[in-house]
CSV table of C-alpha atoms in Angstrom, one decimal:
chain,number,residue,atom,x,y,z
A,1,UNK,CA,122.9,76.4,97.7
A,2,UNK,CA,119.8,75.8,95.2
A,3,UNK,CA,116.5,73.8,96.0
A,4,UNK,CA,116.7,71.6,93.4
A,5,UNK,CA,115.0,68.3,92.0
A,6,UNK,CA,114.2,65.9,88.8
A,7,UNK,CA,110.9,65.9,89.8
A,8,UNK,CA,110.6,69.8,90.2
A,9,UNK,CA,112.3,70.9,87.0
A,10,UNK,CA,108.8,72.9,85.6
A,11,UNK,CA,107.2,73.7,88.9
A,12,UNK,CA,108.3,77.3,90.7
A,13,UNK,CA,108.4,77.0,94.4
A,14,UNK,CA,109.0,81.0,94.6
A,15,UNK,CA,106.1,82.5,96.8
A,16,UNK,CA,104.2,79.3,98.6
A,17,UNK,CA,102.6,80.5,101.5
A,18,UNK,CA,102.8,77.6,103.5
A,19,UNK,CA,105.9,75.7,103.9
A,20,UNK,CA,106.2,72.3,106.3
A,21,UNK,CA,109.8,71.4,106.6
A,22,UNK,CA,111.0,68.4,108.6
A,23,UNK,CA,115.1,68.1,108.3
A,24,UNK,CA,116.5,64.1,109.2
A,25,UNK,CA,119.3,63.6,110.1
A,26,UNK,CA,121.8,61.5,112.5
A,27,UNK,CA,122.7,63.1,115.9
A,28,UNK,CA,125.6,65.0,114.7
A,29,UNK,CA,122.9,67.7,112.8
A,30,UNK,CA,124.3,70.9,113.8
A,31,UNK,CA,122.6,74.0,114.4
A,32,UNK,CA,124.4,75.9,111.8
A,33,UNK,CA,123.2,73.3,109.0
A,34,UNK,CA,119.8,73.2,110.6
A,35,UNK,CA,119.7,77.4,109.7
A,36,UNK,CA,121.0,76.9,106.7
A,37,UNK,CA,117.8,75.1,105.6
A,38,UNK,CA,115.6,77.4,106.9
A,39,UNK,CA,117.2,79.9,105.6
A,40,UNK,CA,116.8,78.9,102.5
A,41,UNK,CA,113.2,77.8,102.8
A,42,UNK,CA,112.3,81.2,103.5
A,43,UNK,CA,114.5,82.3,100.5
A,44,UNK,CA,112.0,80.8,98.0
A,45,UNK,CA,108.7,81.4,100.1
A,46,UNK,CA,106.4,84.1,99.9
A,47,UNK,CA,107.5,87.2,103.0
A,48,UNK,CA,103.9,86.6,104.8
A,49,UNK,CA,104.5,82.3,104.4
A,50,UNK,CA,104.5,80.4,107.3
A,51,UNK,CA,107.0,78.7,107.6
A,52,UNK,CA,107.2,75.6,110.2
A,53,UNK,CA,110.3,73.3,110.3
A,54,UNK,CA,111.0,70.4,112.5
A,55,UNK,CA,113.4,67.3,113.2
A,56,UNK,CA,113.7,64.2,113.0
A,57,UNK,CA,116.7,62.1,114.2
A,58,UNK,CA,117.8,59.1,112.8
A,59,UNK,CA,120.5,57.3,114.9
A,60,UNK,CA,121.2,55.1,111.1
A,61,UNK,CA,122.1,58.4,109.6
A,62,UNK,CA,125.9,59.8,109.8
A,63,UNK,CA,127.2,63.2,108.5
A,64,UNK,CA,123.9,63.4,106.2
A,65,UNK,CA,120.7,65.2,106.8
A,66,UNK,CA,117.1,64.6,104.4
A,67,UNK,CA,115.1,67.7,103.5
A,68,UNK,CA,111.2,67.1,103.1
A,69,UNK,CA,109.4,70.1,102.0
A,70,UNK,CA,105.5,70.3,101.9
A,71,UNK,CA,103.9,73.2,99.9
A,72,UNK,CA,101.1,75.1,99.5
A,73,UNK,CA,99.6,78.1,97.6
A,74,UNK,CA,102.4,77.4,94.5
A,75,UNK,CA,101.0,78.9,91.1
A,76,UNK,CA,98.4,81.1,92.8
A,77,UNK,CA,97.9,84.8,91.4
A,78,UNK,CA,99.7,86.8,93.6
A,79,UNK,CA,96.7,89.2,95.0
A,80,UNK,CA,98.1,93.0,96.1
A,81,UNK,CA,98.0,93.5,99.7
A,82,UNK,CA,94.7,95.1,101.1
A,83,UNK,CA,95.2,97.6,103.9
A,84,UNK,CA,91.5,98.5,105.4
A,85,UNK,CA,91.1,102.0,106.5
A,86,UNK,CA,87.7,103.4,108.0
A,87,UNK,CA,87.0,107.3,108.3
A,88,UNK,CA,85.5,107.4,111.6
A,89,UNK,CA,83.6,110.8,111.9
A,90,UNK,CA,82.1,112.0,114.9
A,91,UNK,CA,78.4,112.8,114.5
A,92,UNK,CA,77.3,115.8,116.0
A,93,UNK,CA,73.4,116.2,116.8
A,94,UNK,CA,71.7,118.9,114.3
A,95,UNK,CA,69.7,121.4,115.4
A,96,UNK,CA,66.7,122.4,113.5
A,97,UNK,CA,66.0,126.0,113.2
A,98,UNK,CA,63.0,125.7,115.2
A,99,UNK,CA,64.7,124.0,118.2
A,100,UNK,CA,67.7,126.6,117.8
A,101,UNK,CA,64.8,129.5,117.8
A,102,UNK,CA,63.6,127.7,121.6
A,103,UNK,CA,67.0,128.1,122.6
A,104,UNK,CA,67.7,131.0,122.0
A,105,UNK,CA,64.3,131.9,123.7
A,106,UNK,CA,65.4,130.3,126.8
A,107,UNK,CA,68.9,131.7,126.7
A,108,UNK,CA,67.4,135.4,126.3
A,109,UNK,CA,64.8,134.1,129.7
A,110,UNK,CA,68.2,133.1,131.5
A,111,UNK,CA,69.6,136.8,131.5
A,112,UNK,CA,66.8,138.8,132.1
A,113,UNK,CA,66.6,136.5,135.2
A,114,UNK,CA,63.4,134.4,134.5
């Protein structure tokens, strides 16, 4: 099955990121044709797209169904994915030599039982 159209013959519909699908049809629309368009939908669109597709029944309509498709992002560069990724490092306090030189005095202090 092929997304096809007069009025689309230059224009690529591969990787919109947002699609808006609304399916009419009379109230014999089955659920296996209703997948079958969303299937397809998602076929052309981009893997992160959303995708939202809704109904509309049309009690004039008999073994037929209408596809409207909105889309956006078509044409755009496709950008790489960024993944963010911090380094969080612990900070220990640093001692200076003088306050290492104090505590080393006070250790000594502590076993010759000052």
């Amino acid at each position: 099955m092929a997304i096809s159209s007069p009025l689309l013959e230059d224009i690529d519909l591969s990787g919109a990121r947002g699609v808006l699908v609304n399916i009419t049809a009379g109230f014999d629309l089955r659920l296996d044709e209703f997948e079958t368009v969303g299937n397809t939908i998602r076929a052309f669109a981009s893997d992160n797209a959303t995708v939202v597709i809704g109904t509309s029944l049309d009690p004039d309509m008999n073994d037929e169904l209408r596809v409207t498709v909105v889309a956006t992002g078509i044409g755009m560069d496709k950008r790489p994915e960024i993944t963010l990724v911090t380094n969080k490092q612990v900070q220990q306090p640093v001692m200076d030599s003088l306050s290492a030189a104090r505590y080393g005095a006070a250790d000594a202090g502590a076993k010759n039982g000052r």
